[in-house]
């Protein structure tokens, strides 16, 4: 889950110098008086040089070094389009960084390349992580993925457009969404309901609708359930009730989230499923936006989509103690909140969550924060999820045009094949 996953904004335009800064090697020390140098790769959450995450990490690194003589930290910040690939190349070349903050941990954990969280944090710090996020970082009941930042989703509507269409209250069910979308269309709203099932991030929108019918990508034991009856019914409903009547303002299979969010921010979309940053952006633009829990088939869902980006620590260079010291410093409530405030994201620890609850400037985020403990995350612990997610992005939009059962069953077979192949390695 990167900035595009969390925020829906492409982390592009970073100067080449930021994206391609060369690491000085991943050895055990800097050679200066026995000092240990930790090498870290971090994803860039900014959209240009001015908003790049490089400044945050530079400041954090210098502050850490001042408090920890003998440990140096060399942090390379790379845009989200390349950071996962860059780390994979480094690991394959035998030059793994000590720390990586990227989108997925599962492949490295499955090969025994990562330190477990309990090797890096004391029990009190481990207990500080929000349980649902800590659990999402587990593989075989051991936590290797350390959540770095998070996001949850809510249902947004434009109150001004609702008032113009004489819609009296927020929808609570799918039928309400359909009825409200028809009224909005009759009043000239170009995108009554924004349904982004294009290749940018359809896995998020899809899961929210699956959850609305008590479905999901996997069951309680981690087996894929992509073509389950609840999931098929959800896509059949979308096809029949929103897409066929022209209530989505375009072809969902070709519509990316960025397009939907831009339409909402320009006052042209009546309803969307959104994240905290979209709320802040809409309020800043003067949109009279309201956010409620996402409507499901029979009422608002209690488990929404949760998304997290991940920190991980590689064993290769043997710097467990030094890595632990740096991560404990980085995850302090004070340092975490600096990053969250900069990019409009949600916390991963209870201490940061409580601090944000008490801060008036974060009042608009409280409802999103309240949803995190019960949020459902992608099956990121599965090494097969990477290729499955890639395939899903390419084809799931077609489920609202053809036969949903056929599309989802094809995805199910693909997922089971990938799962079997990963387990046989």
Short mmCIF file of C-alpha atoms in Angstrom, two decimals:
data_model
loop_
_atom_site.label_atom_id
_atom_site.label_comp_id
_atom_site.label_asym_id
_atom_site.label_seq_id
_atom_site.Cartn_x
_atom_site.Cartn_y
_atom_site.Cartn_z
CA UNK A 1 0.00 0.00 0.00
CA UNK A 2 1.73 3.06 -1.07
CA UNK A 3 0.76 6.68 -1.41
CA UNK A 4 -1.30 5.78 -4.46
CA UNK A 5 -3.01 3.06 -2.43
CA UNK A 6 -3.43 5.18 0.65
CA UNK A 7 -4.02 8.58 -0.88
CA UNK A 8 -4.95 8.03 -4.49
CA UNK A 9 -2.24 10.41 -5.72
CA UNK A 10 0.63 9.32 -7.90
CA UNK A 11 3.97 9.79 -6.17
CA UNK A 12 5.55 11.07 -9.34
CA UNK A 13 7.64 14.03 -10.36
CA UNK A 14 10.34 13.45 -7.73
CA UNK A 15 13.67 14.70 -8.93
CA UNK A 16 15.90 11.98 -10.28
CA UNK A 17 18.42 12.69 -7.58
CA UNK A 18 15.89 11.68 -4.93
CA UNK A 19 14.81 8.51 -6.70
CA UNK A 20 18.25 7.26 -7.65
CA UNK A 21 20.46 8.21 -4.72
CA UNK A 22 23.16 5.55 -4.58
CA UNK A 23 23.58 3.54 -1.43
CA UNK A 24 27.13 3.33 -0.16
CA UNK A 25 26.84 -0.45 0.08
CA UNK A 26 25.11 -2.54 2.69
CA UNK A 27 28.07 -3.63 4.77
CA UNK A 28 28.26 -3.95 8.52
CA UNK A 29 29.94 -0.65 9.43
CA UNK A 30 30.99 2.72 8.10
CA UNK A 31 34.63 2.14 8.90
CA UNK A 32 34.76 5.21 11.16
CA UNK A 33 35.81 4.31 14.67
CA UNK A 34 33.75 1.14 14.62
CA UNK A 35 30.48 2.99 14.04
CA UNK A 36 27.67 0.92 12.57
CA UNK A 37 25.89 2.37 9.55
CA UNK A 38 22.32 1.27 8.97
CA UNK A 39 21.08 1.46 5.42
CA UNK A 40 17.39 2.09 4.90
CA UNK A 41 15.19 2.38 1.82
CA UNK A 42 11.97 4.38 2.26
CA UNK A 43 9.07 5.13 -0.06
CA UNK A 44 8.33 8.71 -1.04
CA UNK A 45 4.85 9.94 -0.11
CA UNK A 46 5.31 13.33 -1.72
CA UNK A 47 4.16 14.46 -5.13
CA UNK A 48 7.17 16.67 -5.92
CA UNK A 49 10.53 17.72 -4.49
CA UNK A 50 8.88 20.21 -2.14
CA UNK A 51 6.66 17.57 -0.51
CA UNK A 52 9.11 14.66 -0.69
CA UNK A 53 9.49 12.42 2.36
CA UNK A 54 13.25 12.92 2.12
CA UNK A 55 13.19 15.90 4.48
CA UNK A 56 11.32 13.94 7.15
CA UNK A 57 13.74 11.03 7.00
CA UNK A 58 16.80 13.29 6.90
CA UNK A 59 15.61 15.14 9.99
CA UNK A 60 14.69 11.92 11.79
CA UNK A 61 18.03 10.34 10.92
CA UNK A 62 20.04 13.28 12.26
CA UNK A 63 17.95 13.39 15.45
CA UNK A 64 18.50 9.66 15.98
CA UNK A 65 22.26 9.93 15.43
CA UNK A 66 22.48 12.74 17.98
CA UNK A 67 20.88 10.49 20.61
CA UNK A 68 22.76 7.33 19.61
CA UNK A 69 26.51 7.89 19.15
CA UNK A 70 28.08 5.06 17.24
CA UNK A 71 25.08 4.40 14.99
CA UNK A 72 24.78 6.16 11.64
CA UNK A 73 21.69 5.98 9.44
CA UNK A 74 21.84 6.28 5.66
CA UNK A 75 18.32 6.64 4.21
CA UNK A 76 17.53 6.37 0.51
CA UNK A 77 14.11 7.71 -0.52
CA UNK A 78 12.64 6.31 -3.76
CA UNK A 79 9.32 7.05 -5.47
CA UNK A 80 6.53 4.50 -5.10
CA UNK A 81 6.69 3.51 -8.75
CA UNK A 82 10.16 2.02 -8.24
CA UNK A 83 10.80 1.41 -4.54
CA UNK A 84 9.48 -2.17 -4.30
CA UNK A 85 11.37 -3.21 -7.42
CA UNK A 86 14.56 -1.52 -6.20
CA UNK A 87 14.49 -3.36 -2.87
CA UNK A 88 13.81 -6.67 -4.63
CA UNK A 89 16.83 -6.07 -6.88
CA UNK A 90 19.03 -5.25 -3.89
CA UNK A 91 17.96 -8.39 -2.04
CA UNK A 92 18.49 -10.55 -5.14
CA UNK A 93 22.01 -9.09 -5.53
CA UNK A 94 22.88 -9.99 -1.93
CA UNK A 95 22.87 -6.33 -0.83
CA UNK A 96 19.70 -6.13 1.24
CA UNK A 97 19.16 -2.90 3.15
CA UNK A 98 18.94 -3.16 6.91
CA UNK A 99 15.49 -1.57 6.88
CA UNK A 100 12.90 -1.13 4.12
CA UNK A 101 9.64 0.80 4.24
CA UNK A 102 7.73 -0.45 1.21
CA UNK A 103 4.46 -2.06 0.14
CA UNK A 104 4.82 -5.77 0.96
CA UNK A 105 6.75 -7.96 3.36
CA UNK A 106 5.39 -11.46 2.70
CA UNK A 107 7.87 -12.70 0.09
CA UNK A 108 10.85 -11.79 2.27
CA UNK A 109 9.30 -13.22 5.42
CA UNK A 110 8.53 -16.52 3.70
CA UNK A 111 12.22 -16.91 2.81
CA UNK A 112 13.38 -16.26 6.38
CA UNK A 113 15.06 -12.98 5.46
CA UNK A 114 13.40 -10.74 8.07
CA UNK A 115 13.68 -10.21 11.78
CA UNK A 116 10.43 -10.80 13.65
CA UNK A 117 8.89 -7.84 15.46
CA UNK A 118 9.61 -9.41 18.84
CA UNK A 119 13.31 -9.37 17.99
CA UNK A 120 13.20 -5.60 17.46
CA UNK A 121 10.71 -4.20 19.97
CA UNK A 122 10.21 -4.73 23.70
CA UNK A 123 6.89 -6.24 24.75
CA UNK A 124 5.49 -2.83 25.70
CA UNK A 125 6.19 -1.43 22.22
CA UNK A 126 4.73 -4.50 20.51
CA UNK A 127 1.58 -4.11 22.57
CA UNK A 128 1.29 -0.51 21.39
CA UNK A 129 0.49 -1.53 17.80
CA UNK A 130 -3.22 -1.51 16.94
CA UNK A 131 -4.13 -5.24 17.03
CA UNK A 132 -5.80 -5.42 13.61
CA UNK A 133 -2.71 -3.89 12.01
CA UNK A 134 -0.28 -6.09 13.92
CA UNK A 135 -2.28 -9.15 12.86
CA UNK A 136 -2.14 -8.07 9.22
CA UNK A 137 1.66 -8.16 9.52
CA UNK A 138 1.77 -11.78 10.65
CA UNK A 139 2.85 -14.79 8.68
CA UNK A 140 2.38 -18.18 10.34
CA UNK A 141 1.42 -16.37 13.56
CA UNK A 142 4.69 -14.45 13.73
CA UNK A 143 4.76 -10.73 12.99
CA UNK A 144 7.35 -9.76 10.36
CA UNK A 145 5.52 -6.87 8.72
CA UNK A 146 5.59 -3.79 10.94
CA UNK A 147 2.78 -1.39 9.99
CA UNK A 148 4.11 2.09 9.22
CA UNK A 149 1.05 4.14 8.30
CA UNK A 150 -2.58 3.22 7.78
CA UNK A 151 -5.84 4.36 6.26
CA UNK A 152 -9.48 3.33 6.47
CA UNK A 153 -12.42 4.05 4.17
CA UNK A 154 -15.76 5.78 4.60
CA UNK A 155 -18.65 6.75 2.32
CA UNK A 156 -18.60 10.40 1.18
CA UNK A 157 -21.42 12.44 -0.29
CA UNK A 158 -21.75 16.01 -1.46
CA UNK A 159 -24.38 17.62 0.76
CA UNK A 160 -24.95 20.48 -1.68
CA UNK A 161 -25.78 18.09 -4.51
CA UNK A 162 -27.99 16.07 -2.18
CA UNK A 163 -29.87 19.22 -1.16
CA UNK A 164 -30.34 20.24 -4.81
CA UNK A 165 -31.78 16.79 -5.58
CA UNK A 166 -34.02 16.94 -2.48
CA UNK A 167 -32.30 13.94 -0.88
CA UNK A 168 -33.07 14.19 2.82
CA UNK A 169 -30.62 11.77 4.45
CA UNK A 170 -27.46 9.77 3.89
CA UNK A 171 -27.91 6.32 2.33
CA UNK A 172 -27.62 3.31 4.60
CA UNK A 173 -28.17 0.48 2.10
CA UNK A 174 -27.35 -0.34 -1.51
CA UNK A 175 -30.95 0.33 -2.47
CA UNK A 176 -30.60 3.80 -0.97
CA UNK A 177 -27.49 4.40 -3.09
CA UNK A 178 -29.37 3.37 -6.22
CA UNK A 179 -32.34 5.62 -5.42
CA UNK A 180 -30.12 8.59 -4.57
CA UNK A 181 -27.98 8.10 -7.69
CA UNK A 182 -31.11 8.23 -9.85
CA UNK A 183 -32.20 11.49 -8.22
CA UNK A 184 -28.73 13.00 -8.66
CA UNK A 185 -28.66 12.01 -12.33
CA UNK A 186 -32.10 13.55 -12.86
CA UNK A 187 -30.69 16.82 -11.46
CA UNK A 188 -27.79 16.83 -13.90
CA UNK A 189 -24.99 15.41 -11.73
CA UNK A 190 -22.40 13.99 -14.13
CA UNK A 191 -21.15 11.25 -11.79
CA UNK A 192 -23.92 10.24 -9.37
CA UNK A 193 -21.77 7.46 -7.90
CA UNK A 194 -18.03 7.24 -8.61
CA UNK A 195 -17.11 3.58 -9.16
CA UNK A 196 -13.35 3.24 -9.85
CA UNK A 197 -12.71 -0.27 -11.12
CA UNK A 198 -9.98 0.76 -13.55
CA UNK A 199 -6.42 -0.61 -13.25
CA UNK A 200 -5.14 1.91 -10.68
CA UNK A 201 -6.66 0.38 -7.53
CA UNK A 202 -9.80 -1.68 -8.16
CA UNK A 203 -8.90 -4.10 -5.38
CA UNK A 204 -9.93 -1.47 -2.83
CA UNK A 205 -13.30 -0.57 -4.33
CA UNK A 206 -14.05 -4.24 -4.98
CA UNK A 207 -13.37 -5.28 -1.40
CA UNK A 208 -15.64 -2.57 -0.02
CA UNK A 209 -18.55 -3.89 -2.07
CA UNK A 210 -17.71 -7.49 -1.13
CA UNK A 211 -17.74 -6.53 2.55
CA UNK A 212 -21.13 -4.92 1.97
CA UNK A 213 -22.53 -8.39 1.26
CA UNK A 214 -20.45 -10.20 3.92
CA UNK A 215 -17.94 -11.38 1.35
CA UNK A 216 -14.17 -10.95 1.05
CA UNK A 217 -11.08 -12.12 -0.84
CA UNK A 218 -10.33 -14.89 1.68
CA UNK A 219 -12.07 -16.83 4.41
CA UNK A 220 -11.16 -17.09 8.08
CA UNK A 221 -8.44 -19.68 7.42
CA UNK A 222 -6.86 -17.69 4.58
CA UNK A 223 -8.20 -19.61 1.56
CA UNK A 224 -9.19 -17.52 -1.46
CA UNK A 225 -12.95 -16.96 -1.86
CA UNK A 226 -12.96 -14.53 -4.77
CA UNK A 227 -15.86 -16.22 -6.57
CA UNK A 228 -17.99 -16.78 -3.47
CA UNK A 229 -21.72 -16.25 -3.82
CA UNK A 230 -21.69 -12.99 -1.78
CA UNK A 231 -18.98 -11.55 -4.03
CA UNK A 232 -20.75 -12.58 -7.22
CA UNK A 233 -23.99 -11.06 -5.93
CA UNK A 234 -22.20 -7.79 -5.15
CA UNK A 235 -20.87 -7.41 -8.68
CA UNK A 236 -24.18 -8.50 -10.20
CA UNK A 237 -25.87 -5.74 -8.20
CA UNK A 238 -23.36 -3.16 -9.38
CA UNK A 239 -23.83 -4.26 -12.98
CA UNK A 240 -27.63 -4.23 -12.86
CA UNK A 241 -28.33 -1.30 -10.54
CA UNK A 242 -25.56 1.26 -11.12
CA UNK A 243 -23.66 0.50 -14.34
CA UNK A 244 -26.46 -0.52 -16.71
CA UNK A 245 -28.64 2.54 -15.83
CA UNK A 246 -25.67 4.87 -16.40
CA UNK A 247 -25.34 6.05 -12.81
CA UNK A 248 -21.52 5.89 -12.62
CA UNK A 249 -20.66 8.71 -15.02
CA UNK A 250 -18.58 6.55 -17.33
CA UNK A 251 -17.23 3.03 -17.75
CA UNK A 252 -16.09 1.83 -14.28
CA UNK A 253 -13.68 -0.67 -15.87
CA UNK A 254 -11.75 2.26 -17.37
CA UNK A 255 -12.21 4.71 -14.49
CA UNK A 256 -9.37 5.11 -11.99
CA UNK A 257 -9.73 6.34 -8.44
CA UNK A 258 -7.83 9.51 -9.24
CA UNK A 259 -10.48 10.42 -11.80
CA UNK A 260 -13.31 9.77 -9.35
CA UNK A 261 -11.64 11.79 -6.58
CA UNK A 262 -10.95 14.69 -8.95
CA UNK A 263 -14.62 14.67 -9.92
CA UNK A 264 -15.64 14.75 -6.27
CA UNK A 265 -13.25 17.62 -5.53
CA UNK A 266 -14.65 19.60 -8.45
CA UNK A 267 -18.25 19.11 -7.25
CA UNK A 268 -19.19 16.81 -10.13
CA UNK A 269 -19.55 13.53 -8.21
CA UNK A 270 -22.33 12.95 -5.72
CA UNK A 271 -21.09 9.85 -3.87
CA UNK A 272 -17.73 8.06 -3.53
CA UNK A 273 -15.93 5.73 -1.15
CA UNK A 274 -12.99 7.73 0.18
CA UNK A 275 -10.12 8.05 2.63
CA UNK A 276 -9.05 10.72 5.17
CA UNK A 277 -6.94 12.75 2.75
CA UNK A 278 -9.84 13.13 0.34
CA UNK A 279 -11.91 14.50 3.21
CA UNK A 280 -9.24 17.08 4.05
CA UNK A 281 -8.91 18.05 0.39
CA UNK A 282 -12.66 18.41 -0.05
CA UNK A 283 -13.02 20.58 3.05
CA UNK A 284 -10.12 22.74 1.88
CA UNK A 285 -11.89 23.28 -1.44
CA UNK A 286 -15.12 24.29 0.24
CA UNK A 287 -17.02 21.13 -0.71
CA UNK A 288 -19.86 20.51 1.72
CA UNK A 289 -18.78 16.92 2.27
CA UNK A 290 -20.26 14.42 4.70
CA UNK A 291 -18.65 11.09 5.67
CA UNK A 292 -20.51 8.07 7.08
CA UNK A 293 -19.88 4.36 7.42
CA UNK A 294 -20.15 2.58 4.08
CA UNK A 295 -23.65 1.37 3.14
CA UNK A 296 -23.98 -2.38 2.63
CA UNK A 297 -26.72 -4.53 1.18
CA UNK A 298 -28.74 -4.56 4.41
CA UNK A 299 -27.24 -1.62 6.29
CA UNK A 300 -23.96 0.13 6.99
CA UNK A 301 -20.98 -2.21 7.25
CA UNK A 302 -19.18 -2.56 10.55
CA UNK A 303 -15.90 -3.79 9.01
CA UNK A 304 -14.49 -1.37 6.47
CA UNK A 305 -11.40 -1.63 4.29
CA UNK A 306 -8.14 -0.96 6.07
CA UNK A 307 -4.86 -0.36 4.23
CA UNK A 308 -1.32 -0.28 5.58
CA UNK A 309 2.21 0.27 4.33
CA UNK A 310 4.98 -1.80 5.87
CA UNK A 311 8.33 -1.52 7.58
CA UNK A 312 10.62 -4.54 7.65
CA UNK A 313 14.11 -5.36 8.92
CA UNK A 314 16.48 -7.63 7.00
CA UNK A 315 18.78 -10.07 8.78
CA UNK A 316 21.58 -10.07 6.20
CA UNK A 317 23.88 -7.56 7.86
CA UNK A 318 23.26 -8.71 11.42
CA UNK A 319 22.38 -5.32 12.89
CA UNK A 320 19.41 -6.44 14.95
CA UNK A 321 20.20 -4.32 18.03
CA UNK A 322 20.89 -1.14 16.08
CA UNK A 323 17.83 -1.63 13.88
CA UNK A 324 15.68 -2.11 16.95
CA UNK A 325 16.95 1.12 18.48
CA UNK A 326 16.18 3.09 15.32
CA UNK A 327 12.71 1.62 14.84
CA UNK A 328 11.78 2.23 18.47
CA UNK A 329 12.86 5.85 17.99
CA UNK A 330 10.96 6.20 14.70
CA UNK A 331 7.78 4.73 16.16
CA UNK A 332 7.56 7.09 19.12
CA UNK A 333 4.23 8.93 19.12
CA UNK A 334 5.97 12.27 18.53
CA UNK A 335 7.89 11.11 15.46
CA UNK A 336 5.00 9.08 14.04
CA UNK A 337 2.56 11.97 14.28
CA UNK A 338 4.94 14.30 12.42
CA UNK A 339 4.73 11.99 9.40
CA UNK A 340 0.99 11.39 9.71
CA UNK A 341 0.29 15.12 9.89
CA UNK A 342 2.42 15.78 6.84
CA UNK A 343 0.54 13.34 4.62
CA UNK A 344 -2.92 13.08 6.17
CA UNK A 345 -2.60 9.44 7.20
CA UNK A 346 -3.78 7.39 10.16
CA UNK A 347 -1.76 5.93 13.05
CA UNK A 348 -0.62 2.35 13.59
CA UNK A 349 0.00 2.58 17.35
CA UNK A 350 -2.37 3.17 20.23
CA UNK A 351 -0.15 5.92 21.65
CA UNK A 352 -0.26 7.91 18.42
CA UNK A 353 -3.98 7.21 18.08
CA UNK A 354 -4.71 8.59 21.55
CA UNK A 355 -2.59 11.67 20.93
CA UNK A 356 -4.48 12.38 17.70
CA UNK A 357 -7.82 11.93 19.43
CA UNK A 358 -6.90 14.72 21.84
CA UNK A 359 -5.67 17.13 19.16
CA UNK A 360 -8.41 19.46 17.82
CA UNK A 361 -6.77 19.65 14.41
CA UNK A 362 -7.42 15.91 13.93
CA UNK A 363 -11.12 15.99 14.80
CA UNK A 364 -12.15 15.15 11.22
CA UNK A 365 -10.07 11.95 11.39
CA UNK A 366 -11.63 10.50 14.53
CA UNK A 367 -14.29 8.48 12.72
CA UNK A 368 -11.65 6.97 10.42
CA UNK A 369 -9.47 6.14 13.42
CA UNK A 370 -12.43 4.52 15.20
CA UNK A 371 -12.82 2.10 12.28
CA UNK A 372 -9.20 0.87 12.30
CA UNK A 373 -9.47 -1.73 15.11
CA UNK A 374 -12.13 -3.69 13.21
CA UNK A 375 -10.93 -2.95 9.66
CA UNK A 376 -10.30 -5.77 7.19
CA UNK A 377 -7.02 -5.73 5.27
CA UNK A 378 -5.89 -7.32 2.04
CA UNK A 379 -4.38 -10.82 2.50
CA UNK A 380 -0.87 -9.35 2.44
CA UNK A 381 0.51 -12.23 4.50
CA UNK A 382 0.06 -14.49 1.48
CA UNK A 383 3.05 -14.55 -0.89
CA UNK A 384 0.59 -15.23 -3.72
CA UNK A 385 -1.26 -11.95 -3.13
CA UNK A 386 1.20 -9.94 -5.24
CA UNK A 387 0.53 -11.74 -8.55
CA UNK A 388 -3.15 -12.21 -7.67
CA UNK A 389 -3.53 -8.49 -7.01
CA UNK A 390 -1.79 -7.67 -10.31
CA UNK A 391 -4.17 -9.94 -12.23
CA UNK A 392 -7.17 -8.60 -10.36
CA UNK A 393 -6.29 -5.05 -11.36
CA UNK A 394 -6.31 -6.06 -15.02
CA UNK A 395 -9.64 -7.88 -15.17
CA UNK A 396 -12.03 -7.29 -12.28
CA UNK A 397 -13.56 -4.20 -13.90
CA UNK A 398 -14.97 -6.44 -16.62
CA UNK A 399 -17.19 -8.10 -14.01
CA UNK A 400 -19.66 -5.22 -14.29
CA UNK A 401 -20.03 -5.78 -18.06
CA UNK A 402 -20.01 -9.51 -18.67
CA UNK A 403 -20.94 -12.37 -16.37
CA UNK A 404 -19.61 -11.61 -12.88
CA UNK A 405 -19.48 -15.31 -11.98
CA UNK A 406 -17.22 -16.07 -14.95
CA UNK A 407 -14.83 -13.20 -14.25
CA UNK A 408 -14.55 -13.95 -10.54
CA UNK A 409 -14.20 -17.71 -11.11
CA UNK A 410 -11.34 -17.10 -13.54
CA UNK A 411 -9.68 -14.97 -10.87
CA UNK A 412 -10.32 -17.68 -8.27
CA UNK A 413 -8.58 -20.31 -10.40
CA UNK A 414 -5.67 -17.97 -11.00
CA UNK A 415 -5.39 -17.28 -7.26
CA UNK A 416 -5.49 -20.97 -6.32
CA UNK A 417 -2.81 -21.76 -8.92
CA UNK A 418 -0.58 -18.97 -7.61
CA UNK A 419 -1.16 -20.08 -4.04
CA UNK A 420 -0.20 -23.66 -4.82
CA UNK A 421 2.89 -22.53 -6.72
CA UNK A 422 4.07 -20.35 -3.85
CA UNK A 423 3.54 -23.11 -1.29
CA UNK A 424 5.54 -25.59 -3.39
CA UNK A 425 8.63 -23.37 -3.44
#
